[in-house]
Coordinates of C-alpha atoms in Angstrom, one line a residue:
Chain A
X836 CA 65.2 30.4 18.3
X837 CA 65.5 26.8 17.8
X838 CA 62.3 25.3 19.9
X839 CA 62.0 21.8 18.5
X840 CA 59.1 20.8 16.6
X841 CA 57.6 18.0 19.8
X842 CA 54.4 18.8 21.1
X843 CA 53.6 18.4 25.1
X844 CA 51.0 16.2 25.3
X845 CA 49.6 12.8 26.9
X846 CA 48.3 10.7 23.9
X847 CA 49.2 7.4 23.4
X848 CA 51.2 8.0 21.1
X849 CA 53.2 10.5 22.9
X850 CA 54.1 6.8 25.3
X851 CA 54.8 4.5 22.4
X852 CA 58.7 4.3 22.6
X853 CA 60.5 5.9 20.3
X854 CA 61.9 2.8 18.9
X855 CA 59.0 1.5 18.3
X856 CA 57.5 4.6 16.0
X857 CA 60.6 4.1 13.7
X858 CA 60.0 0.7 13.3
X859 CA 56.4 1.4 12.7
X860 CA 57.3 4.4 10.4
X861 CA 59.4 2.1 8.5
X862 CA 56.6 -1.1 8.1
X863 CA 54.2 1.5 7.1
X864 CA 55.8 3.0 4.5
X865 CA 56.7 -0.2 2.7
X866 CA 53.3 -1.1 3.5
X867 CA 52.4 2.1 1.6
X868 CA 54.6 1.1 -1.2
X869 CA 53.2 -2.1 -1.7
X870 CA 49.7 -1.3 -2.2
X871 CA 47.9 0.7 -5.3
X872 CA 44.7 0.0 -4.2
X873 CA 42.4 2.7 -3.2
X874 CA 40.7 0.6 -0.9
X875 CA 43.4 0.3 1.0
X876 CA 45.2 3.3 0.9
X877 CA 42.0 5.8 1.4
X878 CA 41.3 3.9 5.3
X879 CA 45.5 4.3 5.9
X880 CA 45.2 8.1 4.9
X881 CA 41.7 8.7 7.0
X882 CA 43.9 7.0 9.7
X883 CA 47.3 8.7 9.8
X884 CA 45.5 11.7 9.2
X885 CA 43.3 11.3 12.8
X886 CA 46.5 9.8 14.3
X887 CA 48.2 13.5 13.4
X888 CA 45.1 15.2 14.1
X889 CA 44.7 13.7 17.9
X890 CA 48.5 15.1 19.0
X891 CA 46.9 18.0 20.8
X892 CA 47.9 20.7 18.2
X893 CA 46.0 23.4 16.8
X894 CA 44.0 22.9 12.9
X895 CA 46.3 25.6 12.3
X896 CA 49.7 24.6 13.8
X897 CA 48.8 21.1 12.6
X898 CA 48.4 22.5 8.7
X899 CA 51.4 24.7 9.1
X900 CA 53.6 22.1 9.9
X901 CA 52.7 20.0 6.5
X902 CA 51.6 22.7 4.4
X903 CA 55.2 23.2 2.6
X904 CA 55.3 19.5 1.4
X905 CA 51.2 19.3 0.8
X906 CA 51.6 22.0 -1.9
X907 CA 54.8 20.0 -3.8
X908 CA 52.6 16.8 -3.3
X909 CA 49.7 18.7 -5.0
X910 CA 51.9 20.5 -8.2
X911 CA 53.0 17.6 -9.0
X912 CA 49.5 15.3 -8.5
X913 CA 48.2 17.9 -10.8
X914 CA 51.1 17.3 -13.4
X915 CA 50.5 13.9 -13.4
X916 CA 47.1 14.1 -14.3
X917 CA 48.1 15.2 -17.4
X918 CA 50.5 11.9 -17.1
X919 CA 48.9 9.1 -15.7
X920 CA 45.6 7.8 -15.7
X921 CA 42.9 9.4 -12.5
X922 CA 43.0 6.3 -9.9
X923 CA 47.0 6.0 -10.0
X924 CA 47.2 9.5 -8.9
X925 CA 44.8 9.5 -6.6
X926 CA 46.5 6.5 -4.9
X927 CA 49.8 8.4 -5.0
X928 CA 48.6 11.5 -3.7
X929 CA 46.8 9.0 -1.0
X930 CA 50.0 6.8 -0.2
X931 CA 52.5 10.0 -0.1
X932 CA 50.5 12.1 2.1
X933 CA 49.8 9.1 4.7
X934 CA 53.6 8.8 4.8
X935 CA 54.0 12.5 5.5
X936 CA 51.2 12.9 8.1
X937 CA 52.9 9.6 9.9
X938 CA 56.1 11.1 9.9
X939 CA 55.0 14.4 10.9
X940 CA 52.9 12.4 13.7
X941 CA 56.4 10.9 15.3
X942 CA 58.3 14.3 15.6
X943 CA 55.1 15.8 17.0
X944 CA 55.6 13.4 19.7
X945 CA 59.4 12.5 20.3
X946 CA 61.7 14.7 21.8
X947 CA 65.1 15.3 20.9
X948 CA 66.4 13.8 24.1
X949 CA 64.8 10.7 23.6
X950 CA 66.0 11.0 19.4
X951 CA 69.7 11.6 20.3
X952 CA 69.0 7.6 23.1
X953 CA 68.1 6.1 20.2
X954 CA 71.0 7.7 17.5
X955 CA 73.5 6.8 20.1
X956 CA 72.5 3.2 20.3
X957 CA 72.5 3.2 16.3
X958 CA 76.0 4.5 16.6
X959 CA 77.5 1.7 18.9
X960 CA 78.2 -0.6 16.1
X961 CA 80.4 2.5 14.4
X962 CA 81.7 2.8 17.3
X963 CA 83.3 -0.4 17.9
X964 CA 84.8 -0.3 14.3
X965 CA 86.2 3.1 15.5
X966 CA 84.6 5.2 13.0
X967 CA 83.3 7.7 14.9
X968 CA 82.5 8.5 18.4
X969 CA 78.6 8.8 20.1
X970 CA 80.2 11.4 22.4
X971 CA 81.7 13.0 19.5
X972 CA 78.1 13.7 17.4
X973 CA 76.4 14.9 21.0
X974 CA 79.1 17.2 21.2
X975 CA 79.1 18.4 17.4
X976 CA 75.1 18.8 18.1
X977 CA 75.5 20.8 21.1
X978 CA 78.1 23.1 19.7
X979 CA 75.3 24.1 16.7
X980 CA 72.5 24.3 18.9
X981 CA 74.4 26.8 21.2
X982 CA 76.2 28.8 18.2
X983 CA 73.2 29.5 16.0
X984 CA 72.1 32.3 18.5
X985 CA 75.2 33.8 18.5
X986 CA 75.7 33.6 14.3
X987 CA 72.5 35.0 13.9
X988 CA 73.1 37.8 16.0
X989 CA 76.7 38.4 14.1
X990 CA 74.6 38.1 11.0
X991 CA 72.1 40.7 12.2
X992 CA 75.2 43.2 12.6
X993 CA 77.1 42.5 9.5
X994 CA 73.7 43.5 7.9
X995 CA 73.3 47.1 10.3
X996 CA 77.0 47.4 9.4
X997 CA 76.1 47.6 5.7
X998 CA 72.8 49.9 6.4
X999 CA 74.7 52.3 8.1
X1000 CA 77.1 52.4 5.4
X1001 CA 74.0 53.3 2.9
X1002 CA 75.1 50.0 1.0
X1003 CA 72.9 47.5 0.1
X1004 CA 72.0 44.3 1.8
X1005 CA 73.1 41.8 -0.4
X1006 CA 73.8 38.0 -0.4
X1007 CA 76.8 38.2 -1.6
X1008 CA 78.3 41.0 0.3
X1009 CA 77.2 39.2 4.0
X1010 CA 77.8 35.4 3.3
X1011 CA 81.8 36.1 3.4
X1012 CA 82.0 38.0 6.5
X1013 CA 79.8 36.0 8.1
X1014 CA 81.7 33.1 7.2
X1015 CA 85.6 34.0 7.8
X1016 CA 84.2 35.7 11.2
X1017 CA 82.3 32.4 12.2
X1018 CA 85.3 30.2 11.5
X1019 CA 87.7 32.0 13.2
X1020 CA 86.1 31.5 16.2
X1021 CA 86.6 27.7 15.4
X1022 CA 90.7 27.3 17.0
X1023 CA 89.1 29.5 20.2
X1024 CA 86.3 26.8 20.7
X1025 CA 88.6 23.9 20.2
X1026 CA 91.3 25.0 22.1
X1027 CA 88.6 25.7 25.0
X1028 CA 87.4 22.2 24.6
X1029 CA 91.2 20.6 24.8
X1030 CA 91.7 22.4 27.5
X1031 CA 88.8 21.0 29.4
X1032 CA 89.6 17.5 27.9
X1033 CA 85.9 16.8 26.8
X1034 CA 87.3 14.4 24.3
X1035 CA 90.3 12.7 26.1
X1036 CA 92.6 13.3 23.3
Chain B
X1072 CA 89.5 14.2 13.0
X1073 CA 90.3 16.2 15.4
X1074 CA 89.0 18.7 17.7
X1075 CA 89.3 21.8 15.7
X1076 CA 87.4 19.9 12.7
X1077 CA 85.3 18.7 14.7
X1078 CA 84.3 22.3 15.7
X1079 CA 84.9 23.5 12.4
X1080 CA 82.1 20.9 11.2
X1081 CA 79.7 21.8 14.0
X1082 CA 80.0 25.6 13.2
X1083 CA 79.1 25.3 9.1
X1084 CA 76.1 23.1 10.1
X1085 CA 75.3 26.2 12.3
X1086 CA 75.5 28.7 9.2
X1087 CA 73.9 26.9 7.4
X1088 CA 70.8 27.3 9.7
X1089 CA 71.4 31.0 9.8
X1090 CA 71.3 31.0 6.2
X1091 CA 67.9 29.3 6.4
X1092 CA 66.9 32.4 8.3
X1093 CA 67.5 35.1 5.8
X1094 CA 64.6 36.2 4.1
X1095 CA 64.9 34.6 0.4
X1096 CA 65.0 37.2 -2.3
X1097 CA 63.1 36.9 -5.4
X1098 CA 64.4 38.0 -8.0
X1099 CA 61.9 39.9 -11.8
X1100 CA 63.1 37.4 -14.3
X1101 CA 63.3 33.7 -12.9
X1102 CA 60.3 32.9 -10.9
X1103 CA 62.1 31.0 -8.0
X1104 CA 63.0 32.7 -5.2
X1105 CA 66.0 32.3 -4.1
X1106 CA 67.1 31.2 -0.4
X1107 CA 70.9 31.4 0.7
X1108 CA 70.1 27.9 2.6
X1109 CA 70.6 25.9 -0.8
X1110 CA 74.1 27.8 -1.5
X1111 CA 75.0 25.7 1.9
X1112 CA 76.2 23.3 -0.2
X1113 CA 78.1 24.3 -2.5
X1114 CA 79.6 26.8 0.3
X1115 CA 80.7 23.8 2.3
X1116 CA 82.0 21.5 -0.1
X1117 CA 84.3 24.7 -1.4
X1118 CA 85.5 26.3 1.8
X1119 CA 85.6 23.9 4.2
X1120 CA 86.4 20.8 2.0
X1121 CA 85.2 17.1 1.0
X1122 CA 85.1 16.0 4.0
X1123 CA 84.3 18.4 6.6
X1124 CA 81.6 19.6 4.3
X1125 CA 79.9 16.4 4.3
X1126 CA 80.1 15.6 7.6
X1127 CA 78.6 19.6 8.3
X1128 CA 75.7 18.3 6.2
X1129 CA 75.3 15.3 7.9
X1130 CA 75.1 16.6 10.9
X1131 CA 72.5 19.0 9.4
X1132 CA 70.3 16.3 8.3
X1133 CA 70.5 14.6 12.1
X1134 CA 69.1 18.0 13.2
X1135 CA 66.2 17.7 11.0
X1136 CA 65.4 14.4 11.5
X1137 CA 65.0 14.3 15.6
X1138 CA 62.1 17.5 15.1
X1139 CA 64.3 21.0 15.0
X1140 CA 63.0 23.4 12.6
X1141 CA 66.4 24.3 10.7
X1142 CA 65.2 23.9 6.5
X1143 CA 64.3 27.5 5.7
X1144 CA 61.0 28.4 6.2
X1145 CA 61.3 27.0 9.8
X1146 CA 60.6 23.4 8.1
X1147 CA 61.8 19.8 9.6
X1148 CA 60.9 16.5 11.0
X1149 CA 60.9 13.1 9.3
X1150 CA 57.9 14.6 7.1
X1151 CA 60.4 16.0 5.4
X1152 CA 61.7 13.1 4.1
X1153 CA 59.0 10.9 3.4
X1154 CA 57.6 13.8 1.5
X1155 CA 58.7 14.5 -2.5
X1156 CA 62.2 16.6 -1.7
X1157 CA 63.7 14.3 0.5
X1158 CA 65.7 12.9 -2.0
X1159 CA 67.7 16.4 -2.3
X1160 CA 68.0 17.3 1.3
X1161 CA 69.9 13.3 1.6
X1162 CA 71.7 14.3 -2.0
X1163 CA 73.0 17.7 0.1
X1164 CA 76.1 15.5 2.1
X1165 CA 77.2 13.6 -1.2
X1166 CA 76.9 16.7 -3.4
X1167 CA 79.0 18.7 -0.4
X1168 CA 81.5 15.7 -0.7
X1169 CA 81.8 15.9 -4.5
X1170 CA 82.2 19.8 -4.0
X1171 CA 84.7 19.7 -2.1
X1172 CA 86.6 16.9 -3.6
X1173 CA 86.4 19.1 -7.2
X1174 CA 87.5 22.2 -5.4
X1175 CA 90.2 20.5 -3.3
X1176 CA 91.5 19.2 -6.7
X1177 CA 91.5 22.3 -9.1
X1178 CA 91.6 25.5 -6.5
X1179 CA 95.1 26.4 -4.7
X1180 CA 95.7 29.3 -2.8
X1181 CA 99.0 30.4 -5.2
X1182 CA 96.4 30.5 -8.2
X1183 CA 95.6 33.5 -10.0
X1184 CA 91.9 35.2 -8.9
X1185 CA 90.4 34.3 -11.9
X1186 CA 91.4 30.4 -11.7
X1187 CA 90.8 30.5 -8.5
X1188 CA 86.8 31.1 -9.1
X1189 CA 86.7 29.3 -12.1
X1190 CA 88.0 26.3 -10.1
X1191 CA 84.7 26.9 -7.5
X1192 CA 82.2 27.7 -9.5
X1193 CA 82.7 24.5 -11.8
X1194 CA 83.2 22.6 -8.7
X1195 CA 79.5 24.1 -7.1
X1196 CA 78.1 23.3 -10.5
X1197 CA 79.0 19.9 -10.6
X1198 CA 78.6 19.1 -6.9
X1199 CA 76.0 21.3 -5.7
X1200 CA 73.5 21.2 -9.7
X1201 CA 74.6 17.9 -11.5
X1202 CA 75.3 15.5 -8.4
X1203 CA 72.4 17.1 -6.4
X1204 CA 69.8 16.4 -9.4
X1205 CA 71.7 13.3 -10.3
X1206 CA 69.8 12.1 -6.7
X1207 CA 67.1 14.5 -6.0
X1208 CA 65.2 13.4 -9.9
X1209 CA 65.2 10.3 -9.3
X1210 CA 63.9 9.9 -6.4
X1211 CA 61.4 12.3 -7.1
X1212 CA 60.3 10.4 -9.6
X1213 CA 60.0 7.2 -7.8
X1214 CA 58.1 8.7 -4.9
X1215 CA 55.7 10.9 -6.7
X1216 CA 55.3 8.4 -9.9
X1217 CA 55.9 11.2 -12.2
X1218 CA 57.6 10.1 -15.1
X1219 CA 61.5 10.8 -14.5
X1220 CA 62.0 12.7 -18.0
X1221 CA 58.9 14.6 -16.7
X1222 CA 60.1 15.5 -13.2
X1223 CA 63.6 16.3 -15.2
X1224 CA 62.4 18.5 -17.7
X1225 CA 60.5 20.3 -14.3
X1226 CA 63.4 20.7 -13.0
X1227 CA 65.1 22.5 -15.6
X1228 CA 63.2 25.7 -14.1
X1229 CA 65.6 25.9 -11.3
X1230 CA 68.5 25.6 -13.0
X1231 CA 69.1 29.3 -14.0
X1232 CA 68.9 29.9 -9.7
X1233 CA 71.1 27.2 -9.3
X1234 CA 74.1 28.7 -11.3
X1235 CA 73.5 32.1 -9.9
X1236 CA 73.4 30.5 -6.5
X1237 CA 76.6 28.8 -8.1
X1238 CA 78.1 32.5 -9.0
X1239 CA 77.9 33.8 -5.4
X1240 CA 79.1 30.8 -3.7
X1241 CA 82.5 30.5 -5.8
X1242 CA 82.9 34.3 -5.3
X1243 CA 82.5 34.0 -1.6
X1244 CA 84.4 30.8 -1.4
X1245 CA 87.0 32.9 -3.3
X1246 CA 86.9 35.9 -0.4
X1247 CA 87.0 33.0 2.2
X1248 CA 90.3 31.5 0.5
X1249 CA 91.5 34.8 0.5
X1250 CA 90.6 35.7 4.0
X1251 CA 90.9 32.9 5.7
X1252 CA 92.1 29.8 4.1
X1253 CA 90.6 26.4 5.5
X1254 CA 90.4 24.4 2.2
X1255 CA 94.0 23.0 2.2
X1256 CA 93.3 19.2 3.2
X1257 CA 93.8 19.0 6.9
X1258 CA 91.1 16.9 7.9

């Protein structure tokens, strides 16, 4: 249900570590920021947008993944037009959609296990001041990924529950159940937990 | 924190995904559709409190940001926050906190029904509509160059969704308190 949005592939960027795209991801976008020349930001676009392009995907998969925020981008280009003169707009539809097409570019090609290396490290310092625990956010993060399934499912028969009843499916009328069921499951998963002292406590 | 808000955490982050999964109904007179995802909110901030609620969200956000598709519309990645609406899906933790703190203020379970959801639904508005846009506009704005009293006025449109979503979320959070009370600050 929840297959993560990497892509298998062998491209070099697939081998740049994942430290290294953040940092990258970061420089370009205050690169991006700095700049309202078209003369630099048209290359930057061309260039993020073949960067994206060479992951291995699909035209289609590729598009589907960046249509959503494409469209906002492109409303509200076309209400600044009305705004702001022609080259400034062009530069910010340029400079937004190079961002996007970057970031896009580094989930297409880091997986979650080597995400959750690299949150862990950010978390030491946290740590040390005992705010929260590393072990404690894989944990939390493993309990979602392995519960939506399930809430789906109980979703799925709150909703036959109500067909059957001739009511209809509203909203309202599933978001409670769902909820009060799902949470009382919560002193079942913690006590389970405990009782295999996952968190020392 | 301990384990069972730790769970308790884990598990709204998780609803809120399934929320993301029902289809989003659109309703004649306001041209927005409207997805049960963005009710997460004002849901968490309400029943499971300030704190817990945030944390749900944060945790929320993580799961976008390492590349699992959990925004509605099977959406998520980092392009979703360099793109225009980042600004709201970062506003979701604070406007959960404010939520919560409003509702763990103003809503007790010895209240009368009526106070009760008057209690959440003001707490939803100003948590999940005015501290959401308070962060979401601006940004907006900053990102896209629209003007910010242009990208304001635009976002007026979703306002009317916004306090329906409101509506529901105070009456579930009232069924919830009734049900199965979690507000009461234990975290």
């Amino acid at each position: 249900m929840l297959t993560s949005l990497y892509v298998e592939g062998k491209s070099w960027f697939h081998r740049v570590p994942v430290r290294a795209k953040l940092i990258a991801l970061v420089i370009v976008s205050l690169l991006l920021f700095a700049t309202k020349s078209l003369t630099l930001l048209l290359p930057a676009f061309l260039l993020c947008g073949s960067l994206y392009l060479s992951l291995g995907m699909t035209l289609r998969e590729a598009i589907s993944r960046v249509g959503f925020i494409f469209f906002t981008i492109l409303v509200l280009a076309l209400v600044n037009l009305f705004l702001l003169p022609v080259p400034d707009v062009a530069a910010l539809i340029l400079r937004l959609t190079s961002l996007v097409l970057f970031a896009a570019a580094v989930t297409a090609t880091t997986t979650i296990g080597a995400f959750m290396d690299e949150i862990t490290i950010l978390m030491k310092p946290f740590e040390r001041l005992g705010l929260l625990r590393a072990a404690d956010v894989s944990l939390a993060l493993g309990l979602v990924l392995r519960f939506v399934p399930d809430i789906f499912a109980r979703y799925q028969a709150i909703r036959e529950a109500h067909r059957a009843r001739g009511l209809p499916v509203r909203p309202l009328t599933i978001v409670g159940p769902l909820i009060i069921l799902t949470l009382k499951d919560a002193d079942t998963i913690a006590a389970a937990i405990d009782a295999r002292g996952f968190r020392r406590q | 924190m301990n384990t069972r808000d730790l769970v308790l955490v884990a598990l709204f982050a998780a609803i809120v995904i399934v929320l993301g999964l029902i289809p989003p109904i659109t309703l004649g007179f306001i041209p927005v559709p409207i997805t049960a995802q963005s009710m997460g909110v004002m849901l968490a901030g309400c029943i499971i409190g300030a704190k817990r609620g945030a944390l749900a969200f944060l945790l929320f956000i993580l799961l976008v940001a390492i590349g699992l598709p959990v925004l509605s519309g099977g959406r998520g990645g980092l392009a979703v926050f360099a793109g225009p609406s980042g600004g709201f899906i970062l506003g979701w933790a604070v406007a959960a906190f404010v939520t919560g703190l409003i509702a763990e203020r103003f809503v007790h379970p010895a209240n009368s029904e009526g106070r009760q959801f008057a209690g959440f639904f003001l707490a939803s508005v100003i948590g999940g509509i005015v501290v959401l846009y308070a962060i979401g506009v601006p940004w907006l704005s900053a990102v896209t160059g629209t003007p910010l009293l242009a990208a304001a006025t635009g976002s007026l449109v979703f306002i009317p969704g916004d306090l329906l979503k409101a509506a529901i979320a105070a009456l579930a959070a009232r069924a919830v308190l009734a049900g199965y009370p979690l507000l009461p600050v234990r975290a």
